[in-house]
CSV table of N, CA and C in Angstrom, one decimal:
chain,number,residue,atom,x,y,z
A,1,MET,N,208.4,281.4,238.1
A,1,MET,CA,207.5,281.9,239.1
A,1,MET,C,206.1,281.5,238.8
A,2,LYS,N,205.7,281.6,237.5
A,2,LYS,CA,204.3,281.2,237.1
A,2,LYS,C,204.1,279.7,237.3
A,3,ALA,N,205.1,278.9,237.1
A,3,ALA,CA,205.0,277.4,237.3
A,3,ALA,C,204.7,277.1,238.7
A,4,LYS,N,205.4,277.8,239.6
A,4,LYS,CA,205.3,277.5,241.0
A,4,LYS,C,203.9,277.9,241.5
A,5,ARG,N,203.4,279.1,241.0
A,5,ARG,CA,202.1,279.5,241.3
A,5,ARG,C,201.0,278.6,240.8
A,6,ASN,N,201.2,278.1,239.6
A,6,ASN,CA,200.2,277.1,239.0
A,6,ASN,C,200.2,275.8,239.8
A,7,GLN,N,201.4,275.4,240.2
A,7,GLN,CA,201.5,274.2,240.9
A,7,GLN,C,200.8,274.3,242.3
A,8,ILE,N,200.9,275.4,242.9
A,8,ILE,CA,200.2,275.7,244.2
A,8,ILE,C,198.7,275.8,244.0
A,9,MET,N,198.3,276.4,242.9
A,9,MET,CA,196.8,276.4,242.6
A,9,MET,C,196.3,275.1,242.3
A,10,ILE,N,197.0,274.2,241.6
A,10,ILE,CA,196.5,272.9,241.3
A,10,ILE,C,196.4,272.1,242.6
A,11,CYS,N,197.4,272.2,243.4
A,11,CYS,CA,197.4,271.5,244.7
A,11,CYS,C,196.2,272.0,245.6
A,12,GLY,N,196.0,273.3,245.5
A,12,GLY,CA,194.8,273.8,246.3
A,12,GLY,C,193.5,273.3,245.8
A,13,VAL,N,193.4,273.2,244.5
A,13,VAL,CA,192.1,272.6,243.9
A,13,VAL,C,191.9,271.2,244.3
A,14,PHE,N,192.9,270.4,244.2
A,14,PHE,CA,192.8,269.0,244.6
A,14,PHE,C,192.6,268.8,246.1
A,15,LEU,N,193.2,269.6,246.9
A,15,LEU,CA,193.0,269.6,248.3
A,15,LEU,C,191.6,270.0,248.6
A,16,GLY,N,191.1,271.0,247.9
A,16,GLY,CA,189.7,271.5,248.1
A,16,GLY,C,188.7,270.4,247.8
A,17,ILE,N,188.9,269.7,246.7
A,17,ILE,CA,188.0,268.6,246.3
A,17,ILE,C,188.0,267.5,247.3
A,18,PHE,N,189.2,267.2,247.8
A,18,PHE,CA,189.4,266.1,248.8
A,18,PHE,C,188.6,266.5,250.1
A,19,LEU,N,188.7,267.7,250.5
A,19,LEU,CA,188.1,268.2,251.7
A,19,LEU,C,186.5,268.2,251.6
A,20,ILE,N,186.1,268.6,250.4
A,20,ILE,CA,184.6,268.5,250.1
A,20,ILE,C,184.1,267.1,250.2
A,21,LYS,N,184.8,266.2,249.6
A,21,LYS,CA,184.4,264.8,249.6
A,21,LYS,C,184.4,264.3,251.0
A,22,MET,N,185.4,264.6,251.8
A,22,MET,CA,185.4,264.2,253.2
A,22,MET,C,184.2,264.8,254.0
A,23,LEU,N,183.9,266.1,253.8
A,23,LEU,CA,182.8,266.7,254.4
A,23,LEU,C,181.4,266.0,254.0
A,24,ILE,N,181.3,265.7,252.8
A,24,ILE,CA,180.1,265.0,252.3
A,24,ILE,C,180.0,263.6,253.0
A,25,SER,N,181.1,262.9,253.1
A,25,SER,CA,181.0,261.6,253.7
A,25,SER,C,180.7,261.6,255.2
A,26,VAL,N,181.1,262.7,255.9
A,26,VAL,CA,180.9,262.9,257.3
A,26,VAL,C,179.6,263.6,257.6
A,27,ALA,N,179.0,264.2,256.6
A,27,ALA,CA,177.7,265.0,256.8
A,27,ALA,C,176.6,264.3,257.6
A,28,PRO,N,176.4,263.0,257.3
A,28,PRO,CA,175.3,262.3,258.1
A,28,PRO,C,175.5,262.3,259.6
A,29,LEU,N,176.7,262.5,260.1
A,29,LEU,CA,176.9,262.5,261.5
A,29,LEU,C,176.3,263.8,262.1
A,30,PHE,N,176.4,264.9,261.3
A,30,PHE,CA,176.0,266.2,261.8
A,30,PHE,C,174.6,266.7,261.4
A,31,LEU,N,174.1,266.1,260.3
A,31,LEU,CA,172.8,266.6,259.8
A,31,LEU,C,171.8,265.4,259.9
A,32,THR,N,170.6,265.8,260.0
A,32,THR,CA,169.5,264.8,260.0
A,32,THR,C,169.1,264.5,258.6
A,33,LEU,N,169.5,263.4,258.0
A,33,LEU,CA,169.2,263.1,256.7
A,33,LEU,C,168.4,261.8,256.6
A,34,ASN,N,167.7,261.6,255.6
A,34,ASN,CA,166.9,260.4,255.4
A,34,ASN,C,167.9,259.3,255.0
A,35,ASN,N,167.5,258.0,255.2
A,35,ASN,CA,168.3,256.9,254.9
A,35,ASN,C,168.6,256.8,253.4
A,36,LYS,N,167.6,257.3,252.6
A,36,LYS,CA,167.8,257.3,251.1
A,36,LYS,C,168.9,258.2,250.7
A,37,THR,N,168.9,259.4,251.4
A,37,THR,CA,169.9,260.4,251.1
A,37,THR,C,171.3,259.9,251.4
A,38,VAL,N,171.4,259.3,252.6
A,38,VAL,CA,172.7,258.7,253.0
A,38,VAL,C,173.2,257.6,252.1
A,39,ASN,N,172.3,256.7,251.7
A,39,ASN,CA,172.7,255.7,250.8
A,39,ASN,C,173.1,256.2,249.4
A,40,ALA,N,172.4,257.3,248.9
A,40,ALA,CA,172.8,257.9,247.7
A,40,ALA,C,174.2,258.5,247.7
A,41,VAL,N,174.5,259.2,248.8
A,41,VAL,CA,175.8,259.8,249.0
A,41,VAL,C,176.9,258.7,249.0
A,42,ILE,N,176.6,257.6,249.8
A,42,ILE,CA,177.6,256.6,249.9
A,42,ILE,C,177.8,255.9,248.5
A,43,MET,N,176.8,255.6,247.8
A,43,MET,CA,176.9,255.0,246.5
A,43,MET,C,177.6,255.9,245.5
A,44,GLN,N,177.4,257.2,245.6
A,44,GLN,CA,178.1,258.1,244.7
A,44,GLN,C,179.6,258.1,245.0
A,45,LEU,N,179.9,258.1,246.3
A,45,LEU,CA,181.4,258.1,246.6
A,45,LEU,C,182.0,256.8,246.2
A,46,GLU,N,181.3,255.7,246.3
A,46,GLU,CA,181.8,254.4,245.9
A,46,GLU,C,182.0,254.4,244.4
A,47,LEU,N,181.1,255.0,243.6
A,47,LEU,CA,181.2,255.0,242.2
A,47,LEU,C,182.4,255.8,241.8
A,48,GLU,N,182.7,256.9,242.5
A,48,GLU,CA,183.8,257.8,242.1
A,48,GLU,C,185.1,257.1,242.5
A,49,GLY,N,185.1,256.3,243.6
A,49,GLY,CA,186.3,255.7,244.0
A,49,GLY,C,186.7,254.4,243.3
A,50,LYS,N,185.9,253.9,242.5
A,50,LYS,CA,186.2,252.7,241.7
A,50,LYS,C,187.1,253.0,240.5
A,51,ASN,N,188.0,252.1,240.2
A,51,ASN,CA,188.8,252.2,239.0
A,51,ASN,C,188.0,251.8,237.8
A,52,GLU,N,188.5,252.3,236.6
A,52,GLU,CA,187.8,251.9,235.4
A,52,GLU,C,187.9,250.4,235.1
A,53,LYS,N,188.9,249.8,235.6
A,53,LYS,CA,189.1,248.3,235.4
A,53,LYS,C,188.0,247.5,236.2
A,54,ASP,N,187.6,248.1,237.3
A,54,ASP,CA,186.7,247.3,238.1
A,54,ASP,C,185.2,247.4,237.6
A,55,THR,N,184.9,248.4,236.8
A,55,THR,CA,183.5,248.6,236.4
A,55,THR,C,183.2,247.7,235.2
A,56,THR,N,182.1,247.2,235.2
A,56,THR,CA,181.6,246.3,234.1
A,56,THR,C,180.7,247.1,233.2
A,57,GLU,N,180.4,246.5,232.1
A,57,GLU,CA,179.6,247.3,231.1
A,57,GLU,C,178.2,247.5,231.7
A,58,LYS,N,177.7,246.6,232.5
A,58,LYS,CA,176.4,246.8,233.1
A,58,LYS,C,176.4,248.0,234.0
A,59,GLU,N,177.4,248.2,234.8
A,59,GLU,CA,177.5,249.3,235.7
A,59,GLU,C,177.6,250.6,234.9
A,60,LEU,N,178.3,250.6,233.8
A,60,LEU,CA,178.5,251.8,233.0
A,60,LEU,C,177.2,252.2,232.4
A,61,MET,N,176.3,251.3,232.1
A,61,MET,CA,175.1,251.6,231.4
A,61,MET,C,174.0,252.1,232.4
A,62,LYS,N,174.3,251.9,233.7
A,62,LYS,CA,173.3,252.3,234.7
A,62,LYS,C,173.3,253.9,234.7
A,63,GLU,N,172.1,254.4,235.0
A,63,GLU,CA,172.0,255.8,235.1
A,63,GLU,C,172.3,256.3,236.5
A,64,LYS,N,173.1,257.3,236.6
A,64,LYS,CA,173.5,257.8,237.9
A,64,LYS,C,172.2,258.4,238.5
A,65,LYS,N,172.0,258.1,239.7
A,65,LYS,CA,170.8,258.7,240.4
A,65,LYS,C,171.3,259.8,241.3
A,66,PHE,N,170.7,260.9,241.1
A,66,PHE,CA,171.0,262.1,242.0
A,66,PHE,C,169.8,262.2,243.0
A,67,PHE,N,170.2,262.4,244.2
A,67,PHE,CA,169.1,262.4,245.2
A,67,PHE,C,168.5,263.8,245.3
A,68,ASP,N,167.2,263.8,245.4
A,68,ASP,CA,166.4,265.0,245.5
A,68,ASP,C,165.7,265.1,246.9
A,69,GLU,N,166.3,264.5,247.9
A,69,GLU,CA,165.6,264.5,249.2
A,69,GLU,C,165.8,265.8,249.8
A,70,ASP,N,164.9,266.1,250.7
A,70,ASP,CA,165.0,267.4,251.5
A,70,ASP,C,166.0,267.2,252.5
A,71,ILE,N,167.0,268.1,252.5
A,71,ILE,CA,168.0,268.1,253.5
A,71,ILE,C,167.6,269.1,254.6
A,72,VAL,N,167.6,268.6,255.8
A,72,VAL,CA,167.1,269.3,256.9
A,72,VAL,C,168.3,269.9,257.6
A,73,PHE,N,168.4,271.2,257.7
A,73,PHE,CA,169.4,271.9,258.4
A,73,PHE,C,168.8,272.4,259.7
A,74,HIS,N,169.5,272.2,260.8
A,74,HIS,CA,169.0,272.7,262.0
A,74,HIS,C,169.8,274.0,262.4
A,75,CYS,N,169.1,275.1,262.5
A,75,CYS,CA,169.8,276.3,262.8
A,75,CYS,C,169.5,276.7,264.2
A,76,TYR,N,170.5,276.9,265.0
A,76,TYR,CA,170.4,277.2,266.4
A,76,TYR,C,170.9,278.7,266.5
A,77,THR,N,170.1,279.5,267.1
A,77,THR,CA,170.5,280.8,267.4
A,77,THR,C,171.2,280.9,268.8
A,78,LEU,N,172.4,281.4,268.8
A,78,LEU,CA,173.1,281.5,270.0
A,78,LEU,C,172.9,282.8,270.6
A,79,ILE,N,172.4,282.9,271.8
A,79,ILE,CA,172.3,284.1,272.5
A,79,ILE,C,173.3,284.1,273.6
A,80,PRO,N,174.3,285.0,273.5
A,80,PRO,CA,175.3,285.0,274.5
A,80,PRO,C,174.8,285.6,275.8
A,81,ILE,N,175.1,285.0,276.9
A,81,ILE,CA,174.7,285.5,278.2
A,81,ILE,C,175.9,286.1,278.8
A,82,ILE,N,175.9,287.4,279.1
A,82,ILE,CA,177.0,288.1,279.6
A,82,ILE,C,176.9,288.2,281.1
A,83,ILE,N,177.8,287.6,281.8
A,83,ILE,CA,177.8,287.7,283.2
A,83,ILE,C,178.9,288.6,283.6
A,84,GLU,N,178.5,289.7,284.3
A,84,GLU,CA,179.5,290.7,284.6
A,84,GLU,C,180.3,290.3,285.8
A,85,THR,N,181.5,289.9,285.5
A,85,THR,CA,182.5,289.6,286.5
A,85,THR,C,183.7,290.4,286.3
A,86,ASN,N,184.0,291.2,287.2
A,86,ASN,CA,185.2,292.1,287.1
A,86,ASN,C,186.1,291.5,288.1
A,87,ILE,N,187.1,290.7,287.6
A,87,ILE,CA,187.9,290.0,288.6
A,87,ILE,C,188.9,291.0,289.3
A,88,LEU,N,189.4,291.9,288.6
A,88,LEU,CA,190.3,292.9,289.2
A,88,LEU,C,189.5,293.7,290.2
A,89,HIS,N,188.3,294.1,289.9
A,89,HIS,CA,187.6,294.9,290.9
A,89,HIS,C,187.3,294.1,292.1
A,90,ASN,N,187.0,292.8,292.0
A,90,ASN,CA,186.7,292.0,293.1
A,90,ASN,C,188.0,291.8,293.9
A,91,GLN,N,189.1,291.7,293.3
A,91,GLN,CA,190.4,291.5,294.0
A,91,GLN,C,190.9,292.7,294.7
A,92,GLU,N,190.5,293.9,294.2
A,92,GLU,CA,191.0,295.1,294.8
A,92,GLU,C,190.5,295.2,296.3
A,93,HIS,N,189.3,294.7,296.5
A,93,HIS,CA,188.7,294.8,297.9
A,93,HIS,C,189.4,293.8,298.8
A,94,CYS,N,190.0,292.8,298.2
A,94,CYS,CA,190.7,291.7,299.1
A,94,CYS,C,192.1,292.2,299.5
A,95,LEU,N,192.7,293.2,298.8
A,95,LEU,CA,194.0,293.7,299.1
A,95,LEU,C,194.0,294.4,300.5
A,96,PHE,N,195.1,294.3,301.2
A,96,PHE,CA,195.2,295.0,302.4
A,96,PHE,C,195.5,296.5,302.2
A,97,VAL,N,194.6,297.3,302.7
A,97,VAL,CA,194.8,298.7,302.5
A,97,VAL,C,195.0,299.3,303.9
A,98,GLN,N,196.2,300.0,304.0
A,98,GLN,CA,196.5,300.6,305.3
A,98,GLN,C,195.9,302.0,305.3
A,99,THR,N,195.0,302.2,306.2
A,99,THR,CA,194.4,303.5,306.3
A,99,THR,C,195.1,304.5,307.2
A,100,TYR,N,195.9,303.9,308.2
A,100,TYR,CA,196.6,304.8,309.1
A,100,TYR,C,198.1,304.7,308.7
A,101,HIS,N,198.7,305.9,308.3
A,101,HIS,CA,200.1,305.9,308.0
A,101,HIS,C,200.8,306.6,309.2
A,102,PRO,N,201.6,305.9,310.0
A,102,PRO,CA,202.2,306.6,311.1
A,102,PRO,C,203.3,307.6,310.6
A,103,VAL,N,203.4,308.6,311.4
A,103,VAL,CA,204.3,309.7,311.0
A,103,VAL,C,205.7,309.3,311.6
A,104,VAL,N,206.7,309.2,310.8
A,104,VAL,CA,208.0,308.9,311.3
A,104,VAL,C,208.8,310.2,311.4
A,105,PRO,N,209.2,310.5,312.7
A,105,PRO,CA,209.9,311.8,312.8
A,105,PRO,C,211.3,311.7,312.2
A,106,THR,N,211.6,312.8,311.5
A,106,THR,CA,212.9,312.8,310.8
A,106,THR,C,213.9,313.5,311.7
A,107,PRO,N,215.1,313.0,311.7
A,107,PRO,CA,216.1,313.6,312.6
A,107,PRO,C,216.5,315.0,312.0
A,108,PRO,N,217.0,315.9,312.9
A,108,PRO,CA,217.4,317.2,312.4
A,108,PRO,C,218.7,317.1,311.6
A,109,PRO,N,218.8,317.9,310.7
A,109,PRO,CA,220.0,317.8,309.9
A,109,PRO,C,221.3,318.2,310.7
A,110,ASN,N,222.4,317.5,310.4
A,110,ASN,CA,223.6,317.8,311.1
A,110,ASN,C,224.3,319.0,310.4
A,111,THR,N,224.6,319.9,311.2
A,111,THR,CA,225.3,321.1,310.6
A,111,THR,C,226.6,321.4,311.3
């Protein structure tokens, strides 16, 4: 039982890392970032995606640059506008309401 739980936790960690990387790579579409910031993110993802066989000694000696650009987040406050529409109340007035109920004479009982 512990092995199954550990396996699920490890899968969750890897899935979480994958989702975070995907969100980072798609972030320039939704956020207003400088070109330097976008280039730094793309270069970081490319460095992580390369195999060790592809890297040369020159690239290994390079210092990783972390970006310290100001990330601009746009916060929009949503103010819901409530329009009072009571559909059932409006439809009740459309129904046919019979105000006059004619009296039906009942026959006398047979005795």
